[in-house]
Short mmCIF file of C-alpha atoms in Angstrom, two decimals:
data_model
loop_
_atom_site.label_atom_id
_atom_site.label_comp_id
_atom_site.label_asym_id
_atom_site.label_seq_id
_atom_site.Cartn_x
_atom_site.Cartn_y
_atom_site.Cartn_z
CA UNK N 1 60.16 85.16 101.17
CA UNK N 2 60.41 85.04 97.42
CA UNK N 3 57.65 83.30 95.48
CA UNK N 4 58.81 80.09 93.88
CA UNK N 5 58.54 80.31 90.10
CA UNK N 6 57.38 77.09 88.47
CA UNK N 7 59.26 75.79 85.50
CA UNK N 8 57.61 75.96 82.11
CA UNK N 9 55.96 72.74 81.06
CA UNK N 10 57.44 72.19 77.61
CA UNK N 11 57.25 69.47 74.99
CA UNK N 12 59.74 68.92 72.20
CA UNK N 13 58.59 68.95 68.59
CA UNK N 14 59.20 65.24 67.95
CA UNK N 15 57.17 64.21 70.99
CA UNK N 16 54.42 66.67 70.10
CA UNK N 17 54.03 65.13 66.66
CA UNK N 18 53.61 61.66 68.21
CA UNK N 19 50.77 62.71 70.54
CA UNK N 20 47.35 61.55 69.37
CA UNK N 21 44.84 64.23 70.28
CA UNK N 22 41.09 63.58 70.16
CA UNK N 23 39.39 64.88 67.03
CA UNK N 24 37.75 68.29 67.40
CA UNK N 25 33.99 68.06 67.81
CA UNK N 26 31.46 70.06 65.84
CA UNK N 27 27.82 70.64 66.75
CA UNK N 28 27.32 71.61 63.12
CA UNK N 29 29.94 70.06 60.87
CA UNK N 30 32.51 72.60 59.61
CA UNK N 31 30.45 75.48 61.08
CA UNK N 32 29.85 75.39 64.85
CA UNK N 33 32.93 73.98 66.62
CA UNK N 34 33.68 72.87 70.16
CA UNK N 35 34.51 75.87 72.33
CA UNK N 36 32.93 79.32 72.63
CA UNK N 37 31.36 80.96 69.59
CA UNK N 38 29.45 84.22 69.29
CA UNK N 39 26.60 85.26 66.99
CA UNK N 40 26.20 89.01 66.53
CA UNK N 41 23.34 90.84 64.88
CA UNK N 42 21.22 93.96 65.15
CA UNK N 43 18.19 93.90 67.47
CA UNK N 44 15.14 92.12 66.00
CA UNK N 45 17.09 90.88 62.96
CA UNK N 46 16.21 87.24 63.71
CA UNK N 47 19.13 85.95 65.80
CA UNK N 48 16.91 84.20 68.34
CA UNK N 49 14.87 82.50 65.61
CA UNK N 50 18.11 81.22 64.08
CA UNK N 51 19.62 79.79 67.27
CA UNK N 52 16.33 78.20 68.38
CA UNK N 53 16.10 76.46 65.01
CA UNK N 54 19.70 75.26 65.44
CA UNK N 55 18.85 73.98 68.94
CA UNK N 56 15.92 71.94 67.62
CA UNK N 57 17.91 70.50 64.72
CA UNK N 58 20.94 69.55 66.82
CA UNK N 59 18.71 67.94 69.46
CA UNK N 60 17.09 65.89 66.66
CA UNK N 61 20.31 65.27 64.76
CA UNK N 62 18.97 67.02 61.63
CA UNK N 63 21.10 68.88 59.11
CA UNK N 64 21.54 72.66 59.23
CA UNK N 65 21.80 74.08 55.68
CA UNK N 66 22.92 70.67 54.36
CA UNK N 67 25.58 70.36 57.08
CA UNK N 68 25.41 67.31 59.42
CA UNK N 69 24.93 67.90 63.16
CA UNK N 70 26.04 65.96 66.22
CA UNK N 71 22.86 64.84 67.94
CA UNK N 72 22.77 65.47 71.66
CA UNK N 73 21.14 67.28 74.54
CA UNK N 74 20.85 71.05 74.08
CA UNK N 75 20.38 73.70 76.76
CA UNK N 76 18.91 77.03 75.63
CA UNK N 77 19.22 79.90 78.10
CA UNK N 78 16.78 82.45 76.64
CA UNK N 79 17.38 85.12 79.25
CA UNK N 80 15.43 87.94 77.58
CA UNK N 81 12.27 85.95 76.84
CA UNK N 82 9.50 84.12 78.64
CA UNK N 83 8.62 80.43 78.38
CA UNK N 84 5.36 81.42 76.71
CA UNK N 85 7.23 83.22 73.93
CA UNK N 86 9.58 80.27 73.40
CA UNK N 87 6.58 77.95 73.21
CA UNK N 88 5.03 80.19 70.58
CA UNK N 89 8.25 80.23 68.53
CA UNK N 90 8.60 76.46 68.71
CA UNK N 91 5.08 76.12 67.34
CA UNK N 92 6.24 77.94 64.22
CA UNK N 93 9.58 76.15 63.84
CA UNK N 94 8.64 72.49 64.30
CA UNK N 95 5.77 70.03 64.69
CA UNK N 96 7.82 67.81 67.02
CA UNK N 97 9.77 69.45 69.82
CA UNK N 98 12.50 67.05 71.01
CA UNK N 99 12.55 66.08 74.68
CA UNK N 100 16.34 66.54 74.82
CA UNK N 101 15.99 70.30 74.27
CA UNK N 102 15.91 72.10 77.61
CA UNK N 103 14.98 75.75 78.14
CA UNK N 104 15.63 78.16 81.02
CA UNK N 105 14.79 81.85 81.27
CA UNK N 106 16.95 82.67 84.32
CA UNK N 107 20.54 81.93 85.32
CA UNK N 108 23.41 83.22 87.40
CA UNK N 109 26.06 85.45 85.84
CA UNK N 110 29.61 84.31 85.02
CA UNK N 111 30.82 85.74 88.33
CA UNK N 112 28.00 84.44 90.53
CA UNK N 113 27.83 80.78 89.53
CA UNK N 114 26.78 80.24 85.89
CA UNK N 115 29.55 77.75 85.18
CA UNK N 116 28.57 75.70 88.23
CA UNK N 117 24.93 75.71 87.06
CA UNK N 118 26.03 74.43 83.64
CA UNK N 119 28.21 71.80 85.24
CA UNK N 120 25.32 70.56 87.39
CA UNK N 121 23.15 70.31 84.26
CA UNK N 122 25.78 68.30 82.40
CA UNK N 123 26.18 65.88 85.32
CA UNK N 124 22.59 64.77 84.79
CA UNK N 125 22.69 65.16 80.98
CA UNK N 126 26.01 63.65 79.99
CA UNK N 127 25.33 63.78 76.23
CA UNK N 128 25.06 67.58 76.21
CA UNK N 129 26.61 68.99 73.03
CA UNK N 130 25.43 72.61 72.88
CA UNK N 131 24.55 75.41 75.27
CA UNK N 132 23.12 78.63 73.83
CA UNK N 133 23.13 81.80 75.92
CA UNK N 134 20.76 84.47 74.60
CA UNK N 135 22.06 87.07 75.27
CA UNK N 136 25.69 87.37 76.37
CA UNK N 137 24.98 90.68 78.10
CA UNK N 138 22.61 88.97 80.55
CA UNK N 139 25.40 86.88 82.12
CA UNK N 140 27.93 89.68 82.51
CA UNK N 141 28.70 91.48 85.77
CA UNK N 142 31.37 94.00 84.93
CA UNK N 143 29.98 97.09 83.21
CA UNK N 144 33.47 98.53 82.60
CA UNK N 145 34.31 98.49 78.90
CA UNK N 146 37.85 97.19 78.46
CA UNK N 147 39.71 94.62 76.40
CA UNK N 148 40.87 92.79 79.54
CA UNK N 149 37.35 92.42 80.99
CA UNK N 150 35.88 91.21 77.70
CA UNK N 151 38.70 88.71 77.16
CA UNK N 152 38.62 87.41 80.73
CA UNK N 153 34.85 86.82 80.74
CA UNK N 154 35.01 84.81 77.52
CA UNK N 155 38.14 83.06 78.79
CA UNK N 156 36.33 81.60 81.80
CA UNK N 157 33.68 80.08 79.55
CA UNK N 158 36.26 78.85 77.06
CA UNK N 159 38.30 77.08 79.73
CA UNK N 160 35.20 75.16 80.78
CA UNK N 161 34.15 74.23 77.22
CA UNK N 162 37.64 72.92 76.49
CA UNK N 163 37.57 70.76 79.64
CA UNK N 164 34.10 69.37 78.89
CA UNK N 165 34.39 69.18 75.05
CA UNK N 166 31.13 71.03 74.49
CA UNK N 167 30.04 74.10 72.53
CA UNK N 168 28.70 77.34 73.96
CA UNK N 169 27.09 79.81 71.56
CA UNK N 170 26.67 83.37 72.80
CA UNK N 171 24.10 85.68 71.20
CA UNK N 172 25.23 89.30 71.11
CA UNK N 173 24.43 92.70 69.61
CA UNK N 174 26.32 94.78 67.04
CA UNK N 175 27.60 98.32 67.34
CA UNK N 176 25.10 100.96 66.23
CA UNK N 177 27.72 102.88 64.23
CA UNK N 178 28.84 99.82 62.25
CA UNK N 179 32.31 99.11 60.87
CA UNK N 180 33.87 97.90 57.63
CA UNK N 181 35.58 95.07 59.53
CA UNK N 182 32.94 92.48 60.52
CA UNK N 183 34.84 91.54 63.70
CA UNK N 184 34.70 95.15 64.87
CA UNK N 185 30.92 95.23 64.51
CA UNK N 186 30.43 93.27 67.75
CA UNK N 187 29.39 95.44 70.66
CA UNK N 188 32.33 95.81 73.06
CA UNK N 189 36.07 95.61 72.48
CA UNK N 190 38.07 93.31 70.21
CA UNK N 191 38.75 91.25 73.34
CA UNK N 192 35.48 89.43 72.57
CA UNK N 193 36.37 88.42 69.02
CA UNK N 194 39.94 87.66 70.13
CA UNK N 195 38.85 85.23 72.85
CA UNK N 196 36.12 83.23 71.09
CA UNK N 197 36.74 80.29 68.77
CA UNK N 198 34.30 81.43 66.07
CA UNK N 199 32.44 84.61 65.17
CA UNK N 200 29.17 84.77 63.23
CA UNK N 201 27.86 88.15 62.06
CA UNK N 202 24.28 88.30 60.75
CA UNK N 203 23.73 91.37 58.57
CA UNK N 204 20.48 92.28 56.83
CA UNK N 205 20.51 92.83 53.08
CA UNK N 206 19.50 96.49 52.71
CA UNK N 207 17.94 95.80 49.33
CA UNK N 208 15.66 93.03 50.60
CA UNK N 209 14.26 92.98 54.13
CA UNK N 210 13.79 89.20 54.13
CA UNK N 211 17.38 88.40 53.17
CA UNK N 212 20.59 88.48 55.18
CA UNK N 213 24.22 87.42 55.02
CA UNK N 214 25.89 85.34 57.74
CA UNK N 215 29.66 85.81 57.82
CA UNK N 216 31.54 83.01 59.61
CA UNK N 217 35.15 83.33 60.83
CA UNK N 218 36.99 81.07 63.28
CA UNK N 219 40.09 79.20 64.34
CA UNK N 220 38.83 75.77 63.32
CA UNK N 221 36.46 76.71 60.50
CA UNK N 222 37.05 77.98 57.00
CA UNK N 223 35.87 81.53 56.41
CA UNK N 224 32.58 81.48 54.57
CA UNK N 225 29.45 83.52 53.98
CA UNK N 226 25.89 82.22 53.80
CA UNK N 227 23.20 84.05 51.89
CA UNK N 228 19.94 83.47 53.74
CA UNK N 229 16.24 84.19 53.34
CA UNK N 230 13.82 84.41 56.24
CA UNK N 231 10.88 82.05 55.77
CA UNK N 232 7.86 83.80 57.27
CA UNK N 233 5.76 80.61 57.33
CA UNK N 234 7.96 78.65 59.75
CA UNK N 235 10.17 81.56 60.92
CA UNK N 236 13.46 79.89 59.98
CA UNK N 237 16.41 81.03 57.89
CA UNK N 238 16.59 79.18 54.56
CA UNK N 239 19.85 78.77 52.66
CA UNK N 240 20.22 80.58 49.35
CA UNK N 241 23.94 80.18 48.83
CA UNK N 242 27.08 78.98 50.61
CA UNK N 243 30.23 80.84 49.48
CA UNK N 244 32.31 77.66 49.82
CA UNK N 245 30.17 76.02 47.14
CA UNK N 246 29.76 79.05 44.86
CA UNK N 247 32.51 81.70 45.01
CA UNK N 248 30.71 84.33 42.95
CA UNK N 249 28.75 85.88 45.89
CA UNK N 250 32.08 86.50 47.68
CA UNK N 251 32.50 89.39 45.21
CA UNK N 252 30.62 92.62 45.91
CA UNK N 253 26.98 92.39 44.94
CA UNK N 254 27.66 95.12 42.37
CA UNK N 255 30.03 92.79 40.50
CA UNK N 256 27.62 89.86 40.71
CA UNK N 257 24.98 92.12 39.17
CA UNK N 258 27.47 93.42 36.62
CA UNK N 259 28.04 89.86 35.40
CA UNK N 260 24.29 89.44 34.93
CA UNK N 261 24.14 92.85 33.24
CA UNK N 262 26.80 91.86 30.69
CA UNK N 263 25.31 88.40 30.26
CA UNK N 264 22.20 90.13 28.96
CA UNK N 265 23.93 92.93 27.04
CA UNK N 266 26.73 90.74 25.58
CA UNK N 267 28.84 93.68 24.37
CA UNK N 268 29.49 97.31 25.24
CA UNK N 269 31.81 99.90 23.69
CA UNK N 270 31.90 103.50 24.90
CA UNK N 271 33.07 105.72 27.73
CA UNK N 272 33.21 104.67 31.38
CA UNK N 273 30.45 107.19 32.03
CA UNK N 274 28.23 105.63 29.37
CA UNK N 275 28.82 102.20 30.91
CA UNK N 276 27.98 103.17 34.48
CA UNK N 277 24.87 105.11 33.40
CA UNK N 278 23.49 102.05 31.63
CA UNK N 279 24.42 99.73 34.51
CA UNK N 280 22.85 102.06 37.10
CA UNK N 281 19.63 102.46 35.15
CA UNK N 282 19.13 98.72 34.67
CA UNK N 283 20.32 97.44 38.07
CA UNK N 284 19.14 100.31 40.27
CA UNK N 285 22.53 101.52 41.56
CA UNK N 286 23.91 105.05 41.85
CA UNK N 287 27.59 104.27 41.31
CA UNK N 288 30.07 106.75 39.87
CA UNK N 289 32.11 105.88 36.79
CA UNK N 290 35.25 105.83 38.93
CA UNK N 291 33.89 103.43 41.56
CA UNK N 292 32.58 100.97 38.96
CA UNK N 293 35.87 100.96 37.05
CA UNK N 294 37.84 100.48 40.28
CA UNK N 295 35.74 97.43 41.15
CA UNK N 296 36.14 96.05 37.65
CA UNK N 297 39.91 96.38 37.92
CA UNK N 298 40.01 94.87 41.40
CA UNK N 299 37.88 91.85 40.45
CA UNK N 300 39.17 91.47 36.88
CA UNK N 301 40.10 87.81 37.31
CA UNK N 302 36.80 86.93 38.95
CA UNK N 303 34.98 88.64 36.08
CA UNK N 304 37.03 86.70 33.55
CA UNK N 305 36.22 83.46 35.36
CA UNK N 306 32.59 84.35 34.73
CA UNK N 307 33.14 85.13 31.00
CA UNK N 308 33.30 88.94 31.33
CA UNK N 309 36.37 90.57 29.75
CA UNK N 310 37.20 94.21 29.25
CA UNK N 311 39.91 96.41 27.76
CA UNK N 312 40.46 100.16 27.94
CA UNK N 313 42.02 102.32 25.23
CA UNK N 314 42.13 105.82 23.79
CA UNK N 315 40.52 106.77 20.49
CA UNK N 316 40.63 110.29 19.00
CA UNK N 317 41.65 111.68 22.38
CA UNK N 318 38.78 109.96 24.22
CA UNK N 319 39.20 107.17 26.75
CA UNK N 320 36.98 104.20 25.95
CA UNK N 321 36.18 100.85 27.54
CA UNK N 322 35.08 97.73 25.71
CA UNK N 323 33.35 94.97 27.67
CA UNK N 324 32.10 91.64 26.39
CA UNK N 325 30.41 88.57 27.80
CA UNK N 326 31.28 85.40 25.92
CA UNK N 327 30.64 82.03 27.49
CA UNK N 328 32.35 79.00 26.01
CA UNK N 329 29.18 78.11 24.13
CA UNK N 330 28.99 81.54 22.45
CA UNK N 331 30.35 81.61 18.92
CA UNK N 332 30.56 85.37 18.46
CA UNK N 333 30.37 88.69 20.23
CA UNK N 334 27.85 91.37 19.38
CA UNK N 335 28.86 93.83 16.70
CA UNK N 336 29.52 97.53 17.25
CA UNK N 337 26.01 98.32 16.03
CA UNK N 338 24.60 96.22 18.90
CA UNK N 339 26.70 98.04 21.51
CA UNK N 340 25.15 100.64 23.77
CA UNK N 341 26.32 104.25 23.62
CA UNK N 342 24.81 107.10 25.64
CA UNK N 343 26.13 110.66 25.85
CA UNK N 344 26.49 112.10 29.33
CA UNK N 345 28.25 115.05 30.95
CA UNK N 346 29.75 113.10 33.86
CA UNK N 347 33.61 113.05 33.76
CA UNK N 348 35.13 109.78 32.68
CA UNK N 349 37.81 108.01 34.71
CA UNK N 350 41.39 107.10 33.70
CA UNK N 351 41.52 103.93 31.68
CA UNK N 352 43.60 100.86 32.28
CA UNK N 353 47.20 101.48 31.06
CA UNK N 354 47.52 97.81 30.14
CA UNK N 355 44.56 98.25 27.81
CA UNK N 356 46.25 101.24 26.15
CA UNK N 357 49.41 99.25 25.48
CA UNK N 358 47.40 96.38 24.02
CA UNK N 359 45.44 98.76 21.81
CA UNK N 360 48.68 100.30 20.48
CA UNK N 361 50.05 96.85 19.69
CA UNK N 362 46.92 95.97 17.72
CA UNK N 363 47.29 99.15 15.63
CA UNK N 364 50.96 98.48 14.84
CA UNK N 365 50.45 94.74 14.43
#
């Protein structure tokens, strides 16, 4: 007997546009949406401190990094810690622990009844807004690494969050080998990042052990990056900068530092090698002339938005670059005598052809 195939349930475009759907909920406005999200970070980087602070603030209805929260009951499944350790951490984070924050150190896995346990909790705590699971690995059964397994496990949690209009935040680890694509840094396959609603990657700043960047990507949130500093007094992550409010940090740190370098220097005229040697010595980098010039070309418009302009040209058979910082309030640029020039033996890089054309026009004009 052939299996009866059900017809597709379809809706026409006109009807779809007339449907009034409920507004998407956010535990943290514009940051932590309804659905399943995942926070990845290296071991001992401070992920658990971050999520516990979020739990406390959401339970109290307090802002997180100037972003409003939806006050409600919070369930924190800290499956790698003891109650004594959580008590100790709470003593650092807050003077008043809310009574609508609930903690558990044991649970079933996804396959053996976790969703039913969560459902039973919500029945008696109907204002539940957030459930944090620390860590994701502790609720998994299948040890086989495959896209299908990763996607299906997340999918079961996502189906439940969509039905109940709540948020689940999974805490996870990053790959040891790293990756240039932040989404590929999560341990496991891309089935994890493909199934969740939002991904947060916490990466330590190699130049400062107390600072880190939190990259945020999701379906219902705008991509952004937070610069954070770990406060050792209360063990919370303090906000330094939000990329949505200040776009400069979205550039490489080298270019942010280059802007500061030129803001101090005002004017430079010389070879690309001379430029990079001076920049490296002052800012502590070890860049090559080629890599610095490539970044300058790539982020030319961002540099110009921050009052840094440069041209490249050839003089007496030598390729030269001229860089100036001139804010709107500046009335003049430093003279050639104030420019820095240092002789080095490092090969220079090809200059910008547009700069050559402009230089030729100035000579003939």
